[in-house]
Amino acid sequence: MSGAQRRSVILGTGSELPTKVITNQDLERMLETSDEWITVRTGIKQRRVLEEGKGNADMAYHAAVRAMADAGMEANDLDAIIMGTVTPDYLFPSSACVLEDMLGARKAFSFDVNAACAGFLNALAVADSFIRTGRARTALVLGSDALSRLLNWDDRSTCILFGDGAGAVVLGASENGDRGILSVLLRTDGSYAKTLYVPAGGSLRPANPETVQNNEHTITMNGKEVFKVAVRSMEEISRQALKEAGIDLEQVSLVIPHQANRRIIVALAERLGVPMEKVVVNVDKYGNTSAASVPVALDEARREGRIKPGDVVLLNAFGAGFAWGAAVVRF
Ligand code: COA
């Protein structure tokens, strides 16, 4: 790689998880399910839920403040705030704009990106493009979701899977070419739009008493189909992102996959031929936090000392759309 090439470097990370915990035992009391079923099928033991009266930006704010402190950056140093989310505080404006005001980031332009569980990687790719083309020198990139707000707590096939959280990274431009985002790739296949979606509440089926009565404002999913396509797609795009970065799998120190289900993560690791010691798993603690899952796991891995300067980390994610992506980052 050319030393003069401008890249986006991760200068800081931060995360925030709500304090309210819902364990599998709590769910046993609410539904016909069991800790054993949930653990065996998903690896999830508990999840966090955003308290009532709070919105997405309240969580994102704490993740952002921690990431900026880690990067040694002030709000007014930010050129852009880009948030992956499907659970904004309002239908509009974007939660990134709400957050911009909370942070007092007066110079930033801000917007949300909707790519469900792949939202953080999509936001990262957009921010990386702004930085590499010189449109921005710095960016706050977030994945923040409160999917608890979109759950039907009577549907045991979905409500056991998800949780709330927020993760953030601060990107900065660097002309010292061997560190930073080496590649970031995105894919979608809209033919699966209704395999995982929220049927009502948008322009096609605005809220009315019938849609509310029928629980159509909550997540509807064909779990088996998601499982199958997720593993295959994340493997493919990870290999492509590594190839584009000129990195062999053996050079990867850590894989940080989307935390949807431990079985998906294990299947992906097997297909990639990566031992589980090199794979970050925290789905047991938080469930699937949608766009937050990758940046939360990245932040935890850094704080646990699992990422050292010079390490190459592979990130990947998959979600509704279907939308998926992968990034290769040298720290
Ligand atoms: N507790 C107990 N039983 C449950 C249950 C629960 N929470 N949820 C479903 N079941 C039952 C089903 O009713 C079914 O019973 P039946 O055989 O009598 O009809 C049985 O368990 C098997 O259900 P099935 O849906 O076939 O299970 P599965 O092995 O496919 O596992 C998922 C279900 C959802 C865990 C799995 O498909 C999955 O993880 N998919 C990926 C979903 C995902 O990650 N989505 C987000 C991606 S970003």
Short mmCIF file of C-alpha atoms and ligand atoms in Angstrom, two decimals:
data_model
loop_
_atom_site.label_atom_id
_atom_site.label_comp_id
_atom_site.label_asym_id
_atom_site.label_seq_id
_atom_site.Cartn_x
_atom_site.Cartn_y
_atom_site.Cartn_z
CA MET A 1 0.00 0.00 0.00
CA SER A 2 1.23 3.49 -0.80
CA GLY A 3 2.42 5.48 2.23
CA ALA A 4 0.78 8.63 0.83
CA GLN A 5 -2.71 7.12 0.64
CA ARG A 6 -5.30 8.80 2.88
CA ARG A 7 -7.14 6.39 5.14
CA SER A 8 -9.66 6.50 7.97
CA VAL A 9 -8.13 5.48 11.28
CA ILE A 10 -10.15 4.43 14.33
CA LEU A 11 -9.04 6.92 17.00
CA GLY A 12 -11.45 5.92 19.75
CA THR A 13 -14.34 3.62 20.64
CA GLY A 14 -17.18 3.71 23.18
CA SER A 15 -20.34 1.84 24.05
CA GLU A 16 -23.42 2.04 26.22
CA LEU A 17 -25.78 -0.69 27.36
CA PRO A 18 -28.98 0.09 29.26
CA THR A 19 -28.95 -1.05 32.89
CA LYS A 20 -32.24 -2.97 32.77
CA VAL A 21 -31.52 -6.70 32.27
CA ILE A 22 -34.03 -9.30 31.06
CA THR A 23 -32.75 -12.83 31.67
CA ASN A 24 -33.97 -16.04 30.07
CA GLN A 25 -35.53 -16.84 33.45
CA ASP A 26 -37.51 -13.60 33.24
CA LEU A 27 -38.74 -14.68 29.79
CA GLU A 28 -39.72 -18.10 31.16
CA ARG A 29 -42.14 -16.24 33.43
CA MET A 30 -43.56 -14.20 30.51
CA LEU A 31 -43.86 -16.83 27.74
CA GLU A 32 -43.85 -20.50 26.96
CA THR A 33 -40.09 -20.85 26.57
CA SER A 34 -37.10 -22.08 28.55
CA ASP A 35 -33.59 -20.99 29.38
CA GLU A 36 -32.43 -24.29 27.91
CA TRP A 37 -34.19 -23.77 24.54
CA ILE A 38 -32.90 -20.20 24.19
CA THR A 39 -29.35 -21.12 25.26
CA VAL A 40 -29.07 -24.15 22.97
CA ARG A 41 -30.59 -22.44 19.90
CA THR A 42 -29.02 -18.98 20.30
CA GLY A 43 -26.37 -18.83 23.05
CA ILE A 44 -28.23 -15.86 24.56
CA LYS A 45 -28.59 -15.76 28.38
CA GLN A 46 -29.77 -12.20 28.88
CA ARG A 47 -30.35 -8.90 27.07
CA ARG A 48 -30.58 -5.21 28.02
CA VAL A 49 -33.66 -3.07 27.51
CA LEU A 50 -33.80 0.71 27.27
CA GLU A 51 -35.90 2.17 30.05
CA GLU A 52 -39.21 3.81 29.21
CA GLY A 53 -39.04 7.52 28.53
CA LYS A 54 -35.59 7.26 26.92
CA GLY A 55 -34.83 7.18 23.21
CA ASN A 56 -32.08 5.93 20.96
CA ALA A 57 -30.07 9.16 21.15
CA ASP A 58 -29.92 8.93 24.97
CA MET A 59 -27.97 5.67 24.63
CA ALA A 60 -25.96 6.86 21.65
CA TYR A 61 -24.91 9.98 23.58
CA HIS A 62 -23.04 7.99 26.23
CA ALA A 63 -21.35 5.78 23.63
CA ALA A 64 -20.34 8.91 21.69
CA VAL A 65 -18.95 10.74 24.72
CA ARG A 66 -16.82 7.70 25.62
CA ALA A 67 -15.54 7.30 22.06
CA MET A 68 -14.64 11.00 21.85
CA ALA A 69 -12.85 10.90 25.23
CA ASP A 70 -10.94 7.81 24.05
CA ALA A 71 -9.95 9.68 20.87
CA GLY A 72 -9.09 12.88 22.77
CA MET A 73 -11.59 14.78 20.66
CA GLU A 74 -14.15 17.51 21.39
CA ALA A 75 -17.62 17.72 19.85
CA ASN A 76 -16.60 20.71 17.75
CA ASP A 77 -13.79 18.68 16.19
CA LEU A 78 -16.36 16.47 14.45
CA ASP A 79 -17.04 17.04 10.74
CA ALA A 80 -19.72 14.33 10.46
CA ILE A 81 -22.00 12.20 12.63
CA ILE A 82 -23.36 9.11 10.90
CA MET A 83 -25.57 6.68 12.76
CA GLY A 84 -26.69 3.23 11.69
CA THR A 85 -30.13 2.69 13.21
CA VAL A 86 -33.62 1.40 12.46
CA THR A 87 -35.03 2.70 15.74
CA PRO A 88 -34.54 6.47 15.58
CA ASP A 89 -36.10 8.62 18.31
CA TYR A 90 -38.54 9.97 15.72
CA LEU A 91 -39.45 8.99 12.16
CA PHE A 92 -37.69 12.25 11.41
CA PRO A 93 -35.41 14.08 12.01
CA SER A 94 -32.60 11.58 12.24
CA SER A 95 -31.24 10.46 15.60
CA ALA A 96 -27.86 11.65 14.37
CA CYS A 97 -29.30 15.19 14.32
CA VAL A 98 -30.77 14.74 17.80
CA LEU A 99 -27.37 13.50 18.98
CA GLU A 100 -25.53 16.35 17.25
CA ASP A 101 -27.50 18.81 19.38
CA MET A 102 -26.98 16.79 22.59
CA LEU A 103 -23.23 16.77 21.96
CA GLY A 104 -23.10 20.41 20.85
CA ALA A 105 -21.28 19.40 17.67
CA ARG A 106 -21.84 22.66 15.86
CA LYS A 107 -19.70 22.01 12.78
CA ALA A 108 -20.90 18.51 11.93
CA PHE A 109 -23.35 17.39 9.27
CA SER A 110 -25.37 14.45 10.55
CA PHE A 111 -27.64 11.73 9.23
CA ASP A 112 -28.87 8.19 9.89
CA VAL A 113 -28.28 5.14 7.74
CA ASN A 114 -30.92 2.39 7.65
CA ALA A 115 -29.38 -1.04 7.09
CA ALA A 116 -30.71 -2.85 10.17
CA CYS A 117 -28.07 -5.10 11.75
CA ALA A 118 -25.56 -4.07 9.06
CA GLY A 119 -26.18 -0.40 9.91
CA PHE A 120 -22.85 0.20 11.60
CA LEU A 121 -20.85 -1.21 8.70
CA ASN A 122 -22.88 0.86 6.25
CA ALA A 123 -22.31 4.00 8.33
CA LEU A 124 -18.61 3.14 8.55
CA ALA A 125 -18.37 2.73 4.76
CA VAL A 126 -20.06 6.10 4.18
CA ALA A 127 -17.84 7.89 6.70
CA ASP A 128 -14.75 6.21 5.26
CA SER A 129 -15.68 7.52 1.80
CA PHE A 130 -16.09 11.08 3.11
CA ILE A 131 -12.70 10.87 4.79
CA ARG A 132 -10.81 9.29 1.90
CA THR A 133 -12.22 11.86 -0.55
CA GLY A 134 -11.33 14.74 1.77
CA ARG A 135 -14.95 15.82 2.47
CA ALA A 136 -14.39 15.25 6.18
CA ARG A 137 -11.29 14.95 8.37
CA THR A 138 -13.14 13.38 11.30
CA ALA A 139 -16.37 11.45 11.79
CA LEU A 140 -18.33 9.97 14.67
CA VAL A 141 -19.80 6.68 13.45
CA LEU A 142 -22.44 4.90 15.50
CA GLY A 143 -24.53 1.78 15.55
CA SER A 144 -27.38 2.34 17.98
CA ASP A 145 -30.67 0.51 18.25
CA ALA A 146 -33.50 -0.16 20.67
CA LEU A 147 -35.15 -3.14 19.00
CA SER A 148 -37.04 -3.82 22.24
CA ARG A 149 -39.35 -1.07 20.96
CA LEU A 150 -40.21 -3.20 17.91
CA LEU A 151 -40.81 -6.52 19.66
CA ASN A 152 -43.99 -8.44 20.17
CA TRP A 153 -43.33 -9.80 23.65
CA ASP A 154 -45.89 -12.56 23.00
CA ASP A 155 -43.93 -13.89 19.99
CA ARG A 156 -41.38 -16.31 21.43
CA SER A 157 -39.72 -16.84 18.04
CA THR A 158 -38.48 -13.23 17.93
CA CYS A 159 -38.63 -11.50 21.34
CA ILE A 160 -36.00 -13.78 22.89
CA LEU A 161 -33.38 -12.74 20.34
CA PHE A 162 -32.99 -9.01 20.60
CA GLY A 163 -31.66 -6.36 23.00
CA ASP A 164 -30.76 -2.66 23.08
CA GLY A 165 -27.40 -0.90 22.97
CA ALA A 166 -25.18 1.68 21.33
CA GLY A 167 -21.60 1.63 20.07
CA ALA A 168 -19.49 4.40 18.56
CA VAL A 169 -16.14 4.94 16.91
CA VAL A 170 -14.31 8.16 16.09
CA LEU A 171 -12.60 8.14 12.72
CA GLY A 172 -9.84 10.51 11.70
CA ALA A 173 -7.94 11.00 8.43
CA SER A 174 -4.39 9.69 8.31
CA GLU A 175 -1.89 10.01 5.51
CA ASN A 176 0.33 7.41 7.20
CA GLY A 177 -1.09 4.68 4.96
CA ASP A 178 -0.65 1.31 6.64
CA ARG A 179 -3.09 1.83 9.56
CA GLY A 180 -6.86 2.20 9.45
CA ILE A 181 -9.70 0.85 7.33
CA LEU A 182 -8.02 -1.25 4.64
CA SER A 183 -11.29 -2.25 2.98
CA VAL A 184 -15.01 -2.05 3.63
CA LEU A 185 -17.58 -3.78 1.41
CA LEU A 186 -21.38 -3.70 1.39
CA ARG A 187 -24.01 -5.88 -0.26
CA THR A 188 -27.81 -6.11 -0.32
CA ASP A 189 -30.47 -8.41 -1.74
CA GLY A 190 -33.87 -6.74 -1.60
CA SER A 191 -35.68 -9.88 -2.72
CA TYR A 192 -35.51 -10.89 0.97
CA ALA A 193 -37.15 -7.66 2.16
CA LYS A 194 -40.08 -9.48 3.78
CA THR A 195 -38.03 -12.28 5.34
CA LEU A 196 -37.20 -9.97 8.24
CA TYR A 197 -39.21 -6.76 8.55
CA VAL A 198 -41.70 -4.60 10.39
CA PRO A 199 -44.86 -4.68 8.23
CA ALA A 200 -46.63 -1.51 9.39
CA GLY A 201 -45.79 2.01 10.51
CA GLY A 202 -44.23 3.15 7.24
CA SER A 203 -45.80 4.95 4.27
CA LEU A 204 -47.28 1.77 2.79
CA ARG A 205 -49.22 0.80 5.91
CA PRO A 206 -49.40 3.76 8.27
CA ALA A 207 -50.53 3.09 11.83
CA ASN A 208 -54.24 2.52 12.28
CA PRO A 209 -56.24 0.67 14.95
CA GLU A 210 -56.15 -2.52 12.87
CA THR A 211 -52.36 -2.57 12.39
CA VAL A 212 -51.91 -1.96 16.10
CA GLN A 213 -54.43 -4.66 16.99
CA ASN A 214 -52.60 -7.14 14.72
CA ASN A 215 -49.16 -6.33 16.17
CA GLU A 216 -47.92 -5.31 12.73
CA HIS A 217 -45.55 -2.72 14.17
CA THR A 218 -43.28 -5.46 15.46
CA ILE A 219 -40.56 -7.63 13.97
CA THR A 220 -41.72 -10.44 11.68
CA MET A 221 -39.11 -13.00 10.67
CA ASN A 222 -38.44 -16.31 8.95
CA GLY A 223 -35.59 -17.31 11.28
CA LYS A 224 -34.44 -20.40 9.39
CA GLU A 225 -34.03 -18.48 6.12
CA VAL A 226 -32.14 -15.67 7.87
CA PHE A 227 -29.80 -18.19 9.49
CA LYS A 228 -28.92 -19.91 6.22
CA VAL A 229 -28.27 -16.81 4.14
CA ALA A 230 -26.46 -14.99 6.99
CA VAL A 231 -23.72 -17.58 7.37
CA ARG A 232 -23.09 -17.93 3.63
CA SER A 233 -23.16 -14.17 2.96
CA MET A 234 -20.90 -13.18 5.84
CA GLU A 235 -18.34 -15.78 4.81
CA GLU A 236 -18.35 -14.60 1.19
CA ILE A 237 -18.09 -10.91 1.94
CA SER A 238 -15.40 -11.45 4.60
CA ARG A 239 -13.25 -13.28 2.08
CA GLN A 240 -13.84 -10.52 -0.50
CA ALA A 241 -12.97 -7.75 1.97
CA LEU A 242 -9.76 -9.57 2.95
CA LYS A 243 -8.81 -10.04 -0.69
CA GLU A 244 -9.38 -6.38 -1.42
CA ALA A 245 -7.25 -5.44 1.60
CA GLY A 246 -4.48 -7.82 0.51
CA ILE A 247 -4.70 -9.66 3.85
CA ASP A 248 -4.68 -13.44 4.40
CA LEU A 249 -6.97 -14.96 7.02
CA GLU A 250 -3.88 -16.08 8.97
CA GLN A 251 -2.91 -12.42 9.40
CA VAL A 252 -6.25 -11.61 11.09
CA SER A 253 -5.82 -11.31 14.88
CA LEU A 254 -9.49 -11.02 15.73
CA VAL A 255 -12.86 -11.49 14.03
CA ILE A 256 -15.72 -9.34 15.33
CA PRO A 257 -18.91 -10.71 13.80
CA HIS A 258 -22.45 -9.44 14.18
CA GLN A 259 -23.82 -10.90 17.41
CA ALA A 260 -27.13 -12.43 16.30
CA ASN A 261 -26.80 -15.99 17.48
CA ARG A 262 -23.87 -18.03 18.79
CA ARG A 263 -24.64 -20.82 16.30
CA ILE A 264 -24.36 -18.39 13.36
CA ILE A 265 -21.04 -17.15 14.74
CA VAL A 266 -19.66 -20.68 15.24
CA ALA A 267 -20.80 -21.75 11.76
CA LEU A 268 -19.16 -18.68 10.24
CA ALA A 269 -15.90 -19.28 12.11
CA GLU A 270 -15.89 -22.91 10.94
CA ARG A 271 -16.44 -21.91 7.32
CA LEU A 272 -13.67 -19.32 7.54
CA GLY A 273 -11.40 -21.79 9.35
CA VAL A 274 -10.83 -19.36 12.24
CA PRO A 275 -10.50 -20.79 15.79
CA MET A 276 -13.08 -19.49 18.28
CA GLU A 277 -10.30 -17.95 20.46
CA LYS A 278 -9.94 -15.38 17.67
CA VAL A 279 -13.67 -14.61 17.53
CA VAL A 280 -15.40 -12.10 19.79
CA VAL A 281 -18.67 -13.38 21.29
CA ASN A 282 -20.82 -11.37 23.69
CA VAL A 283 -24.26 -12.36 22.40
CA ASP A 284 -24.75 -14.28 25.67
CA LYS A 285 -24.82 -10.96 27.59
CA TYR A 286 -26.66 -8.63 25.22
CA GLY A 287 -28.58 -10.66 22.60
CA ASN A 288 -28.77 -9.19 19.12
CA THR A 289 -28.42 -5.42 19.49
CA SER A 290 -28.81 -4.83 15.74
CA ALA A 291 -26.57 -2.01 14.47
CA ALA A 292 -24.91 -1.71 17.90
CA SER A 293 -23.60 -5.25 18.00
CA VAL A 294 -20.33 -4.82 16.09
CA PRO A 295 -19.22 -1.49 17.63
CA VAL A 296 -20.15 -2.66 21.15
CA ALA A 297 -18.11 -5.86 20.67
CA LEU A 298 -15.24 -3.85 19.17
CA ASP A 299 -15.21 -1.48 22.13
CA GLU A 300 -15.29 -4.35 24.63
CA ALA A 301 -12.50 -6.19 22.80
CA ARG A 302 -10.31 -3.07 22.91
CA ARG A 303 -10.99 -2.49 26.60
CA GLU A 304 -10.18 -6.13 27.36
CA GLY A 305 -6.79 -5.66 25.65
CA ARG A 306 -7.65 -8.06 22.82
CA ILE A 307 -6.55 -5.55 20.15
CA LYS A 308 -2.96 -4.26 20.05
CA PRO A 309 -1.35 -1.71 17.74
CA GLY A 310 -0.67 -3.32 14.37
CA ASP A 311 -3.38 -5.99 14.78
CA VAL A 312 -5.66 -6.66 11.82
CA VAL A 313 -9.34 -7.06 12.76
CA LEU A 314 -12.13 -8.37 10.53
CA LEU A 315 -15.63 -6.98 11.14
CA ASN A 316 -18.75 -8.40 9.52
CA ALA A 317 -22.50 -8.08 9.83
CA PHE A 318 -25.77 -9.27 8.33
CA GLY A 319 -29.34 -8.12 8.72
CA ALA A 320 -32.69 -7.12 7.30
CA GLY A 321 -32.76 -6.08 3.67
CA PHE A 322 -31.01 -8.43 3.41
CA ALA A 323 -28.02 -6.13 3.90
CA TRP A 324 -24.55 -7.28 4.86
CA GLY A 325 -20.99 -6.06 4.94
CA ALA A 326 -17.42 -6.60 6.09
CA ALA A 327 -14.45 -4.41 6.91
CA VAL A 328 -10.76 -5.06 7.46
CA VAL A 329 -9.06 -2.66 9.87
CA ARG A 330 -5.43 -2.38 10.97
CA PHE A 331 -5.07 -0.79 14.42
N1 COA B 1 -38.90 -21.25 23.12
C1 COA B 1 -39.30 -22.52 22.96
N2 COA B 1 -39.65 -23.02 21.78
C2 COA B 1 -39.59 -22.20 20.72
C3 COA B 1 -39.19 -20.86 20.83
C4 COA B 1 -38.83 -20.39 22.09
N3 COA B 1 -38.41 -19.14 22.30
N4 COA B 1 -39.22 -20.30 19.60
C5 COA B 1 -39.64 -21.25 18.76
N5 COA B 1 -39.88 -22.38 19.42
C6 COA B 1 -40.32 -23.67 18.89
C7 COA B 1 -41.08 -23.55 17.58
O1 COA B 1 -42.43 -23.27 17.81
C8 COA B 1 -40.86 -24.91 16.98
O2 COA B 1 -41.76 -25.80 17.55
P1 COA B 1 -42.45 -26.95 16.66
O3 COA B 1 -41.31 -27.78 16.16
O4 COA B 1 -43.35 -27.62 17.63
O5 COA B 1 -43.15 -26.21 15.56
C9 COA B 1 -39.47 -25.30 17.44
O6 COA B 1 -39.18 -24.47 18.57
C10 COA B 1 -38.42 -25.10 16.40
O7 COA B 1 -38.55 -23.81 15.87
P2 COA B 1 -37.67 -23.28 14.70
O8 COA B 1 -38.08 -21.90 14.33
O9 COA B 1 -37.63 -24.33 13.62
O10 COA B 1 -36.25 -23.25 15.44
P3 COA B 1 -34.83 -22.95 14.86
O11 COA B 1 -33.94 -24.07 15.17
O12 COA B 1 -34.87 -22.46 13.44
O13 COA B 1 -34.38 -21.73 15.77
C11 COA B 1 -34.08 -19.36 15.71
C12 COA B 1 -35.08 -20.52 15.72
C13 COA B 1 -34.88 -18.09 15.57
C14 COA B 1 -33.31 -19.37 16.99
C15 COA B 1 -33.12 -19.55 14.50
O14 COA B 1 -33.83 -19.82 13.33
C16 COA B 1 -32.27 -18.34 14.29
O15 COA B 1 -31.50 -17.95 15.14
N6 COA B 1 -32.35 -17.69 13.11
C17 COA B 1 -31.63 -16.48 12.84
C18 COA B 1 -32.43 -15.31 13.36
C19 COA B 1 -31.62 -14.07 13.47
O16 COA B 1 -30.51 -14.10 13.89
N7 COA B 1 -32.24 -12.94 13.09
C20 COA B 1 -31.63 -11.68 13.13
C21 COA B 1 -30.58 -11.59 12.08
S1 COA B 1 -29.87 -10.03 12.03
#
